[in-house]
Coordinates of C-alpha atoms in Angstrom, one line a residue:
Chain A
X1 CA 166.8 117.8 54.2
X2 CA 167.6 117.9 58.0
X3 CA 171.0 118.5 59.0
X4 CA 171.9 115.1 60.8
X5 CA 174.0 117.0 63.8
X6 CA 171.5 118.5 66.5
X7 CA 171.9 117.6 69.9
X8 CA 169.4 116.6 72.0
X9 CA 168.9 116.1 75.6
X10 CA 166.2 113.7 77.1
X11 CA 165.3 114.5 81.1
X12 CA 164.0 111.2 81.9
X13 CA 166.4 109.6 79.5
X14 CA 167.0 106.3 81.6
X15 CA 163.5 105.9 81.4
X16 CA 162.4 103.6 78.7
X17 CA 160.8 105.8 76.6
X18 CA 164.0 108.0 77.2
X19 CA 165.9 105.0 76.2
X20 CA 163.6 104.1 73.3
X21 CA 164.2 107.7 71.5
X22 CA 167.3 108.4 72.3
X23 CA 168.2 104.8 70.5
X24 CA 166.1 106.1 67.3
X25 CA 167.4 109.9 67.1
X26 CA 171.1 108.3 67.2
X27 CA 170.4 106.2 64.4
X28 CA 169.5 109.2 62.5
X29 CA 173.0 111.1 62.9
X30 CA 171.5 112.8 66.2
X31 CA 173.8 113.2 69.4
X32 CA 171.8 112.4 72.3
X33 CA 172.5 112.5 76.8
X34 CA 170.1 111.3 78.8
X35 CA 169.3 112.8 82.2
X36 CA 167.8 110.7 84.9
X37 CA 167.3 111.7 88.7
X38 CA 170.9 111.2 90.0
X39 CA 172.2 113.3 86.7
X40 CA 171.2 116.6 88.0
X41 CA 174.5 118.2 88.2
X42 CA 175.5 117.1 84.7
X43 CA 172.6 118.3 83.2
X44 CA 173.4 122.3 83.7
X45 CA 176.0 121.7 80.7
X46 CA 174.2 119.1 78.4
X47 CA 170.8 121.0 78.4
X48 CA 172.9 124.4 77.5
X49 CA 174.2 123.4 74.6
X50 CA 171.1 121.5 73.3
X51 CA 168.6 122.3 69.9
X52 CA 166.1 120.2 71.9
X53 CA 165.5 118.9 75.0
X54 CA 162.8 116.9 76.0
X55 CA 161.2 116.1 79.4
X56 CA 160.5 112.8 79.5
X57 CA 159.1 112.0 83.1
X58 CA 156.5 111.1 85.6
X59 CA 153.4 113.1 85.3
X60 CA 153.0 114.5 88.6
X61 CA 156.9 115.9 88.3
X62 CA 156.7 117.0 85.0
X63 CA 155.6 121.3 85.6
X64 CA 158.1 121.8 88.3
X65 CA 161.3 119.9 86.0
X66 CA 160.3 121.6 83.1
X67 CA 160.6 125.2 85.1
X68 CA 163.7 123.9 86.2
X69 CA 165.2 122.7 82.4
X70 CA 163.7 126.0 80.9
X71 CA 166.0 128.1 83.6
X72 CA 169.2 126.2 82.3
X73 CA 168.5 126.2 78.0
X74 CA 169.4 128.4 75.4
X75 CA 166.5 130.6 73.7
X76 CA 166.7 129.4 70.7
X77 CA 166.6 125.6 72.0
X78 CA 163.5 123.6 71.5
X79 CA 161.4 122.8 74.5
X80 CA 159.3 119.6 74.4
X81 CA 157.5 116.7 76.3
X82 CA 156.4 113.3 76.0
X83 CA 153.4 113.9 79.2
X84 CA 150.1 111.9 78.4
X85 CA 148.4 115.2 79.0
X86 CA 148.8 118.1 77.4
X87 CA 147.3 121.4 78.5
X88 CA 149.0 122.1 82.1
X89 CA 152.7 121.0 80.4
X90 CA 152.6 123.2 77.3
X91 CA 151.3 125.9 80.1
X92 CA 154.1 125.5 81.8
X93 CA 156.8 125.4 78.7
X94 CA 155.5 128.5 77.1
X95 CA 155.4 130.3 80.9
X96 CA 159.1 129.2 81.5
X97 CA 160.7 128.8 78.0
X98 CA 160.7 132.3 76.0
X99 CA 161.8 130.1 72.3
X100 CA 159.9 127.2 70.5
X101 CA 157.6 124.8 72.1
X102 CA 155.7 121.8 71.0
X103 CA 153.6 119.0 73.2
X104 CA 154.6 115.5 72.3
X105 CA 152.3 112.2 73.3
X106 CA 153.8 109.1 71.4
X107 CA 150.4 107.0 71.8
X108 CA 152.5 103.3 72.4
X109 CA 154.8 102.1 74.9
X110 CA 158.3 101.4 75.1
X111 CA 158.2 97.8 74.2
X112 CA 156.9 98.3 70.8
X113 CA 159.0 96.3 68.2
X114 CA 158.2 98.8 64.9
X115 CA 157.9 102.5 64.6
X116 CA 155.2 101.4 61.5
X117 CA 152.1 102.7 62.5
X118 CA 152.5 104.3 65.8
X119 CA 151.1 107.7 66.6
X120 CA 152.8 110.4 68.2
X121 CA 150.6 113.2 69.1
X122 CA 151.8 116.6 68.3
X123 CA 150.1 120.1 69.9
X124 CA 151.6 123.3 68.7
X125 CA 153.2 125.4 71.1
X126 CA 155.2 128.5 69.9
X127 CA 157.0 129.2 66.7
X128 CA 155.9 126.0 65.1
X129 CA 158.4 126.3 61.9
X130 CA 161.5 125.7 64.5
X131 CA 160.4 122.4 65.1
X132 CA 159.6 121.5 61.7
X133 CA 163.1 119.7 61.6
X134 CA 161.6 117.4 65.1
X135 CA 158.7 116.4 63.2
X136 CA 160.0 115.5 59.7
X137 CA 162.5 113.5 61.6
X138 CA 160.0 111.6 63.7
X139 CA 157.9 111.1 60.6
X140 CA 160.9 110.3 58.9
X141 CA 161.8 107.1 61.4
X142 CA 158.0 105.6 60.8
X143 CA 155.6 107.8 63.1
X144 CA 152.3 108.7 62.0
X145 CA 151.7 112.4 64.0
X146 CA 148.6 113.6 64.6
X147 CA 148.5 117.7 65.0
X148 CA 145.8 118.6 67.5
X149 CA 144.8 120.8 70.4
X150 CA 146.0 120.2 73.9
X151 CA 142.3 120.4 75.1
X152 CA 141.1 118.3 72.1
X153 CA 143.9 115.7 73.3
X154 CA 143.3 115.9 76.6
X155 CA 139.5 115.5 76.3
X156 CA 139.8 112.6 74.0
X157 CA 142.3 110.9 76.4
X158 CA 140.2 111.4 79.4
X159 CA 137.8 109.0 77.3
X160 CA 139.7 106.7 76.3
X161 CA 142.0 106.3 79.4
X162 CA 139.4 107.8 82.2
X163 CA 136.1 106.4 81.1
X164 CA 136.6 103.4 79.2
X165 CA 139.4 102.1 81.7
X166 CA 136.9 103.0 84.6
X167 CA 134.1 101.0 83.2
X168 CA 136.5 97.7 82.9
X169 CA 138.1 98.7 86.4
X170 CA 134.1 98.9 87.8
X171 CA 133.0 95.8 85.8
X172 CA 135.9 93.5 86.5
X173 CA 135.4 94.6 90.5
X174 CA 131.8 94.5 90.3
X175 CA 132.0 90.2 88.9
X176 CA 133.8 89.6 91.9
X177 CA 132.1 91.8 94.4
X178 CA 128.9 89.4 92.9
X179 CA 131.3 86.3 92.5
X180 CA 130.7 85.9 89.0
X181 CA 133.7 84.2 87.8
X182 CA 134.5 85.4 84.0
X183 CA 135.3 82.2 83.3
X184 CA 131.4 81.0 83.9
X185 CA 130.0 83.8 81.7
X186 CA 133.0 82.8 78.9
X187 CA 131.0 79.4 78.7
X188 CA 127.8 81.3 77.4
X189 CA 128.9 84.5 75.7
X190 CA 128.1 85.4 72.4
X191 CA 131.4 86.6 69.8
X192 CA 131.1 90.3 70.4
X193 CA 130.7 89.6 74.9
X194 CA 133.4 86.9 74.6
X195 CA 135.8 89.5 73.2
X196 CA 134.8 92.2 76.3
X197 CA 135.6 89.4 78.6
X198 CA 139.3 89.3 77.3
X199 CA 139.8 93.1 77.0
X200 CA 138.5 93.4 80.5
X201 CA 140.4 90.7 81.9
X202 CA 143.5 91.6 80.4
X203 CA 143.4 95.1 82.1
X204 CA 143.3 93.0 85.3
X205 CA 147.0 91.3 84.3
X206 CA 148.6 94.4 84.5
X207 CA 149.8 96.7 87.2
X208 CA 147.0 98.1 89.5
X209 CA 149.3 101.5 90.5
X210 CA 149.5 102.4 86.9
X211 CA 146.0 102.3 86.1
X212 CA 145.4 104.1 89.4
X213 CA 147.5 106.6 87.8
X214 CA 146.3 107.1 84.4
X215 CA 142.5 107.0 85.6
X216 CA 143.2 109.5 88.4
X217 CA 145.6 111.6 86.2
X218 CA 144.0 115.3 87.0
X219 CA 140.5 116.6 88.5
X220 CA 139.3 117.6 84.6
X221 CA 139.4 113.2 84.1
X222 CA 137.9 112.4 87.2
X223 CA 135.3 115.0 86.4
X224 CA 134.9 113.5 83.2
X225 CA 134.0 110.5 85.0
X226 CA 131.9 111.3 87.6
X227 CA 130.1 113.2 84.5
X228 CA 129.5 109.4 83.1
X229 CA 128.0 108.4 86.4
X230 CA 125.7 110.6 86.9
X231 CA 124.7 110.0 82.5
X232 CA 124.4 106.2 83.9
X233 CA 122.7 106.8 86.8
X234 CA 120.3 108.8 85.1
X235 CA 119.5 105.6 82.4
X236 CA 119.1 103.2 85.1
X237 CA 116.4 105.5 86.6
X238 CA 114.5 105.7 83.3
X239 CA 114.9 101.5 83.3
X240 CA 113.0 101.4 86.2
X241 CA 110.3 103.3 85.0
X242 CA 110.3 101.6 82.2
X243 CA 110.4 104.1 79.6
X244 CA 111.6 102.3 76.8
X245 CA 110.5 105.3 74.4
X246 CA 113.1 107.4 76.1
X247 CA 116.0 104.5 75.5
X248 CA 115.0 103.7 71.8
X249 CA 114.6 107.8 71.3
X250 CA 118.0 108.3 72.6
X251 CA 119.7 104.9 70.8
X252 CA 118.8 106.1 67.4
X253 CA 119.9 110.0 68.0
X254 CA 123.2 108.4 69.1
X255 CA 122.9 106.2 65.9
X256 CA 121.9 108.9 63.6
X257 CA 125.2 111.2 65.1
X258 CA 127.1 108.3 64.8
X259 CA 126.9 108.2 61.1
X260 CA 128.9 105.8 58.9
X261 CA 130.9 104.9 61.9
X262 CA 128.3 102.4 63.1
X263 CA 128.2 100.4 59.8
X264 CA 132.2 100.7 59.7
X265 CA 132.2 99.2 62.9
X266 CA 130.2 96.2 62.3
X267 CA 132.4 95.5 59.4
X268 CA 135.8 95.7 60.8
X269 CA 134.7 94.3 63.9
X270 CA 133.1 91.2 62.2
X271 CA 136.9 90.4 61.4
X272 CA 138.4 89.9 64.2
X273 CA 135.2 88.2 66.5
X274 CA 136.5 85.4 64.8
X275 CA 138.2 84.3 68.6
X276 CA 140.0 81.3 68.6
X277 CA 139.7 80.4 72.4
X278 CA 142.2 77.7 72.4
X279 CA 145.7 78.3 73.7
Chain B
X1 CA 120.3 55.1 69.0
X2 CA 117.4 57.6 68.9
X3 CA 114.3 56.5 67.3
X4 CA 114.2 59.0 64.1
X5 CA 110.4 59.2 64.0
X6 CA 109.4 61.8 67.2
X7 CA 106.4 64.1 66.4
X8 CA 107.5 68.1 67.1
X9 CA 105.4 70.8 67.2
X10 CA 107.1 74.1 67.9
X11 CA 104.9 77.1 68.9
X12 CA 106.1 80.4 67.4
X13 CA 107.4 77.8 64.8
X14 CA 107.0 80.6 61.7
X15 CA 109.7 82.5 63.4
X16 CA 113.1 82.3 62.1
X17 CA 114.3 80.2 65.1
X18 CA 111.6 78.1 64.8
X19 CA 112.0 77.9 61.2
X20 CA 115.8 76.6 61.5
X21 CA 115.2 74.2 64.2
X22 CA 111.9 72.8 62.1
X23 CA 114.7 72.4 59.7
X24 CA 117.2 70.6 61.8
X25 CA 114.9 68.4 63.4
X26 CA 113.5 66.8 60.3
X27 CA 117.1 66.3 58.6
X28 CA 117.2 64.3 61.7
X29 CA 114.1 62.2 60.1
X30 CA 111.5 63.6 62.8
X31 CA 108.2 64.4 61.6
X32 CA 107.8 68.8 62.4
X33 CA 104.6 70.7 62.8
X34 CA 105.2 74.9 63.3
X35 CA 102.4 76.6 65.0
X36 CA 102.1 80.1 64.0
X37 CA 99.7 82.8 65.8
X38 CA 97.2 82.6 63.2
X39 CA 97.6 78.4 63.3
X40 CA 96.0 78.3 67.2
X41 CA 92.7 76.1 65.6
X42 CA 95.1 73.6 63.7
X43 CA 97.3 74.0 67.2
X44 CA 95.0 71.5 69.2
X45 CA 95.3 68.0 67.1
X46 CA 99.1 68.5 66.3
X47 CA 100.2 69.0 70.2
X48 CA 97.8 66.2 71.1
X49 CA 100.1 63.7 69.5
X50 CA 103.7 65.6 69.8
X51 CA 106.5 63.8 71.5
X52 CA 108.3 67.1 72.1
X53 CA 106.8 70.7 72.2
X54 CA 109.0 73.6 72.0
X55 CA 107.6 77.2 72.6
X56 CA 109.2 79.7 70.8
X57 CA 107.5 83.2 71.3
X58 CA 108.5 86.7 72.6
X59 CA 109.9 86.7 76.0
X60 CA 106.2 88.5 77.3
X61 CA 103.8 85.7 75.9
X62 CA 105.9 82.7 77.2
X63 CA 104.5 82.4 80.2
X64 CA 100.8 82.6 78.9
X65 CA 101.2 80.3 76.0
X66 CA 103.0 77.8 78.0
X67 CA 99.5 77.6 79.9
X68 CA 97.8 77.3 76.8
X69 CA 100.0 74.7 75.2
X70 CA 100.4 72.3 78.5
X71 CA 96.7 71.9 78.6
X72 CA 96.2 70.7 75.4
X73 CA 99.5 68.1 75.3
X74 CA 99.5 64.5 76.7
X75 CA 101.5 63.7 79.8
X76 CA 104.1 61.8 78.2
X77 CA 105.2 64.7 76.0
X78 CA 108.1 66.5 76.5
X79 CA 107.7 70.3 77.0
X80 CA 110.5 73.0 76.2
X81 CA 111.4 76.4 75.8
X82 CA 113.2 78.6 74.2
X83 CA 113.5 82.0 75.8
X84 CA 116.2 83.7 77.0
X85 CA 115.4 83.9 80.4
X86 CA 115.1 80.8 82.1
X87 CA 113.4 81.0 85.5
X88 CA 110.4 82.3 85.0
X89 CA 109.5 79.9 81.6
X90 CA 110.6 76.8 83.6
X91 CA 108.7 77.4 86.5
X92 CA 105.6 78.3 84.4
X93 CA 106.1 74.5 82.6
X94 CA 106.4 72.5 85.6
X95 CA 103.9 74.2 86.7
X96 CA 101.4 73.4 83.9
X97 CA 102.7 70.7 82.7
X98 CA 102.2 67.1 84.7
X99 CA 105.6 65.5 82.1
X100 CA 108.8 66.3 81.0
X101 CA 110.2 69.7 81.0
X102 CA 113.2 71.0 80.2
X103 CA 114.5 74.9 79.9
X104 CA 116.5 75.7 76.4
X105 CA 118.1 78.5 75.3
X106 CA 120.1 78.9 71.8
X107 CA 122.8 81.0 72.3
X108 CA 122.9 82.6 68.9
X109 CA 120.6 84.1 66.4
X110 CA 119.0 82.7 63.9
X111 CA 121.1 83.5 60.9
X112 CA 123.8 80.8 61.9
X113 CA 125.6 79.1 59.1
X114 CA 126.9 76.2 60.5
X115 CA 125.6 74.8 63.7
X116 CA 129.3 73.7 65.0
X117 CA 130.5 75.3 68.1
X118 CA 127.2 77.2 68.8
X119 CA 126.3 76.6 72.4
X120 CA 122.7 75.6 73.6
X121 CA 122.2 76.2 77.0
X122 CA 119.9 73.2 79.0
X123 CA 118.5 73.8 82.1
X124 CA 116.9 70.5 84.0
X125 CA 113.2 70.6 84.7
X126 CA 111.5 67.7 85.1
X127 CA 111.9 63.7 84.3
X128 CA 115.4 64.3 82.8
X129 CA 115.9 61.0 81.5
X130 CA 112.7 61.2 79.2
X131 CA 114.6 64.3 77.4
X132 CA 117.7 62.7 77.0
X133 CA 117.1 61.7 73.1
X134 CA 116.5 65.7 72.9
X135 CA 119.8 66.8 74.2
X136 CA 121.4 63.3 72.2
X137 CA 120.0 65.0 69.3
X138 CA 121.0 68.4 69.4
X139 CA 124.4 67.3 70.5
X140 CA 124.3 65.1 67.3
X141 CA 123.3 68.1 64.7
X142 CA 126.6 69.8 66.3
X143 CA 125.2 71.9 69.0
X144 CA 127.4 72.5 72.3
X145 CA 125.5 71.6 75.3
X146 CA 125.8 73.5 78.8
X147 CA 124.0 72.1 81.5
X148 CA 123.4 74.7 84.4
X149 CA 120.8 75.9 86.6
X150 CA 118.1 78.4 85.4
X151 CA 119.0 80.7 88.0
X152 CA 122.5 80.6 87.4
X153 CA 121.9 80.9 83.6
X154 CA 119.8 84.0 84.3
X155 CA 122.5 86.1 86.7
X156 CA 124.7 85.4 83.8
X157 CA 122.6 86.9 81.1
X158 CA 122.0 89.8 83.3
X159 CA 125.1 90.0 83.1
X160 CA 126.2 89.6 79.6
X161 CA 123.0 91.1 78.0
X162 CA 122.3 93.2 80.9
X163 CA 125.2 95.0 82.5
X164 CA 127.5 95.2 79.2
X165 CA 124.7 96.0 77.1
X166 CA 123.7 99.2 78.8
X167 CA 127.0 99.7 79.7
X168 CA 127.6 100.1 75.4
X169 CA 124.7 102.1 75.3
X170 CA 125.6 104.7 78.3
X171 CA 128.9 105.3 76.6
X172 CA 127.6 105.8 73.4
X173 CA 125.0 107.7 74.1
X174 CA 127.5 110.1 76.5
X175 CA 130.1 110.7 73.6
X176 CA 127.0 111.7 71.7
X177 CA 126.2 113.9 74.5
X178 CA 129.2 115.6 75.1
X179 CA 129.9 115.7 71.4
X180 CA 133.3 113.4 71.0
X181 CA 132.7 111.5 68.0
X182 CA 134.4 107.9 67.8
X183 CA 135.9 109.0 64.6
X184 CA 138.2 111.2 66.3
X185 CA 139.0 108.8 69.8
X186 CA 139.8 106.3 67.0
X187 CA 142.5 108.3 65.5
X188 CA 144.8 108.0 68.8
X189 CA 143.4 105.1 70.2
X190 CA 145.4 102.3 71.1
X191 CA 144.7 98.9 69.9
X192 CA 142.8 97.4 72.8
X193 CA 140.3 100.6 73.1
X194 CA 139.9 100.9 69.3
X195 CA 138.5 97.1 69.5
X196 CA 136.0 98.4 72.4
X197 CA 134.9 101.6 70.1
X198 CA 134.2 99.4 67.2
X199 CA 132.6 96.8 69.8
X200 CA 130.4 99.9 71.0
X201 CA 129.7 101.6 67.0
X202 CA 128.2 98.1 66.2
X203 CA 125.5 98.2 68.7
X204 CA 124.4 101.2 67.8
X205 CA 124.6 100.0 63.8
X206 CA 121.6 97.4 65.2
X207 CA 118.0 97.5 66.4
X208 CA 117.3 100.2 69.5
X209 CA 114.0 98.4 70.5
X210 CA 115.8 94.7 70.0
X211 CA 118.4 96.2 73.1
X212 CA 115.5 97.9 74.9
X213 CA 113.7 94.8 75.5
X214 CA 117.6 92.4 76.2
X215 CA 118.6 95.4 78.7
X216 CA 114.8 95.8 80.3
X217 CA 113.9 92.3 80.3
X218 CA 112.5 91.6 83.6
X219 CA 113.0 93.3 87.2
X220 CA 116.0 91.2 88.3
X221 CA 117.9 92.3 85.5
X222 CA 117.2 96.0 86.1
X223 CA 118.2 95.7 89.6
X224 CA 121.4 94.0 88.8
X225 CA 121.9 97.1 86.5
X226 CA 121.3 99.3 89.3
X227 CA 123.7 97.6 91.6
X228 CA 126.4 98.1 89.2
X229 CA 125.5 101.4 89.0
X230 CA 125.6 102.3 92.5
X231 CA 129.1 100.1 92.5
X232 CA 130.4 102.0 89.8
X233 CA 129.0 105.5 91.7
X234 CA 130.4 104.6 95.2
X235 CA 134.7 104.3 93.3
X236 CA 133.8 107.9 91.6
X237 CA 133.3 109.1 95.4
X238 CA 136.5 107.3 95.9
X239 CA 138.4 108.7 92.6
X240 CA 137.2 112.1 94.6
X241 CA 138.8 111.8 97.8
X242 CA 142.0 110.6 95.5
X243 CA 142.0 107.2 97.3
X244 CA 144.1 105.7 95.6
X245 CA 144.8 103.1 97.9
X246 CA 141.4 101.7 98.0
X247 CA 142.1 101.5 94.0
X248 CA 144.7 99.7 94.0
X249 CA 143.5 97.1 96.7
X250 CA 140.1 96.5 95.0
X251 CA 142.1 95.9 91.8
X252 CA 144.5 93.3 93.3
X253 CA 141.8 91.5 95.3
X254 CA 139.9 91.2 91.6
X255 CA 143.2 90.2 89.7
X256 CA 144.0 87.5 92.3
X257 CA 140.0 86.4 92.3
X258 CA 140.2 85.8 88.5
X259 CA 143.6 84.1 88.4
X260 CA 144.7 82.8 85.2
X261 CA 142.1 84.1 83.3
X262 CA 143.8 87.4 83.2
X263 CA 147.1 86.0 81.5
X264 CA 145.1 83.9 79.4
X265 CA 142.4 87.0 78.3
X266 CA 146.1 88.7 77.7
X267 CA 147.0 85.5 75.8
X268 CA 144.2 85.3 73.7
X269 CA 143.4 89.3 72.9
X270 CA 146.6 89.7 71.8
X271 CA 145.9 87.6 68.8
X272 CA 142.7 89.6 67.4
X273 CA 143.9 92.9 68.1
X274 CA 145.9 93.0 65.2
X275 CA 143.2 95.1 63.4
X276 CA 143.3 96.4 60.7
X277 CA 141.4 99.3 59.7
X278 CA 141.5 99.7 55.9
X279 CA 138.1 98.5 54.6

């Protein structure tokens, strides 16, 4: 069982997510300080006498305060970090921190009401059976953890938060730009386009600068994207030739790769196109 | 109250559209006749004393049929259609056809159960008043009517099956390219893009050469594709040059354009993303 007595120090820690897991490791017997910007000269004695600390901040800070933290901790001390990339800050902790390291990516925000379900990404850094303690613990609140690569994470989120939230940004730009109001195509749209129209349109009730962040997070997402373009642009010239061989050829190899996944799809997805539009 | 004895003939009638409306029309107490490719011979005497003909045929006959048909009925008859493109079918009936016309298009397949809350889209030809026991009667065996132009109908399909569609099939058939199976995005995805990669998997769970001919239609939807492209093309250039900026303007110009149909898409998603994945 794990001793209920480490200390741990979140940089960031008046942050939200700071807040959020400082809040859950206290109620497991934990000591916790939290470090924000203004906290600098306090930090010199809370991060040297920590078992972990964790760097919990904006992206583009997050290499130069980790070489920072690492300069001030204990060997033995666990290094870690809640960035939504991995590779360049588990580059960074295992350059500047010579003891244990692991990449952290809890997959939710900070206004989530239950632990139950959430993921928490986990990529191996060094000396993986020092942290065993963190994870138990975060499993033991209610995560689910994932253990992957930090270039298999990073690839998958430069999907899901390059390319798909490009597409929407694109789309919902592209309706006005051809004043298509969504509300017109609501009228008409089939189950499965009626539930697009929300998804996109709720992207568009949130803050512009933080999906300006998130898509333009590093060269290796934007590359990523431009990648998709050019796979697009190269679709629409085969639709103007007309070469519907080519499209059906290429829809069923996609299918056939696919797998089960397609069935599973229509069956889970046939649950909830059951949209209620009143409210 | 509509006289419950009109003659219909519907061409393409041995299709399963035409086999559900041949249905729904005689529960109504009209008298049906379904004219099948091999019926063309029998065709001739059951037009020549229809009140109402509906053609019902592949998108690429329509035109040609609708030639064929208008010659043979009588001038009082109504004629109507039901493609899914609406401009070129309409102007093809007023321009054969000396009556009534009117443009219909079902906005669902033919596998309904229940015909509540299923939206039939009208688009005004000719002699409107004539048709109105047509539209009194679909609105009477449950149907939703939309009354808009055929042009407007059509930029909105172009849309909706158009645009989105080969949007799905671009970004399925580039995760199949670069070799990122949805299985694995769907282990750390977030609840709003695990609804769009099941959204995605159950296109690809359908027909390829049903989607080739929604996305590749006619040449007005293919441009409209290749405007989005460009669109889509010209913010990579700006991702690029890292101007964010430009971003975050074209975001807030779109968020203020769609008004409250952002809060209400946020609204209403919330309540089917719930998903749950065990099945």
């Amino acid at each position: 069982m794990t001793p209920k007595n480490k200390v741990i120090t979140i940089i960031g820690g008046k942050g939200q997510m700071g807040e959020l897991f400082c809040r859950l490791f206290e109620s497991l017997g934990h000591t916790t300080h939290k470090i924000g910007s203004r906290d600098w000269d306090d930090a010199k004695q809370y991060i040297a006498k920590s078992d972990l600390v964790i760097v919990s901040v904006p992206i583009n800070r997050t290499s130069a305060i980790i070489k920072q933290v690492a300069a001030l901790m204990p060997p033995e001390a666990i290094l870690a970090d809640f960035t939504s990339i991995k590779v360049d800050p588990l580059l960074a902790m295992l350059k500047y921190h010579s003891g244990a390291v692991i990449g952290l990516h809890p997959m939710f925000g900070p206004t989530i009401t239950s632990t139950q379900s959430q993921v928490v990404v986990c990529c191996e850094g060094r000396y993986a059976e020092q942290s065993q303690w963190l994870l138990d613990d975060l499993a033991q609140l209610g995560f689910t953890l994932k253990q992957m690569t930090a270039s298999e994470h990073d690839q998958a989120m430069s999907f899901i938060q390059g390319v798909e939230h490009f597409i929407t940004f694109s789309l919902g730009t592209f309706l006005h730009h051809k004043n298509q109001h969504p509300e017109k195509l609501l009228e008409i749209a089939s189950p499965i386009y009626l539930a697009k129209l929300l998804l996109m349109g709720r992207i568009f009730d949130q803050d512009p600068k933080l999906y300006a962040d998130i898509i333009m997070a590093n060269p290796t997402r934007i590359a990523l994207i431009a990648e998709f373009a050019e796979w697009l642009q190269s679709w629409v010239h085969k639709l103007q030739a007309d070469d519907k061989t080519a499209f059906i050829e290429e829809f069923s190899r996609a299918t056939k790769w696919m797998g089960d996944f397609t069935k599973y799809s229509q069956n889970i997805s046939d649950d909830f196109l059951n949209i209620d539009l009143k409210k």
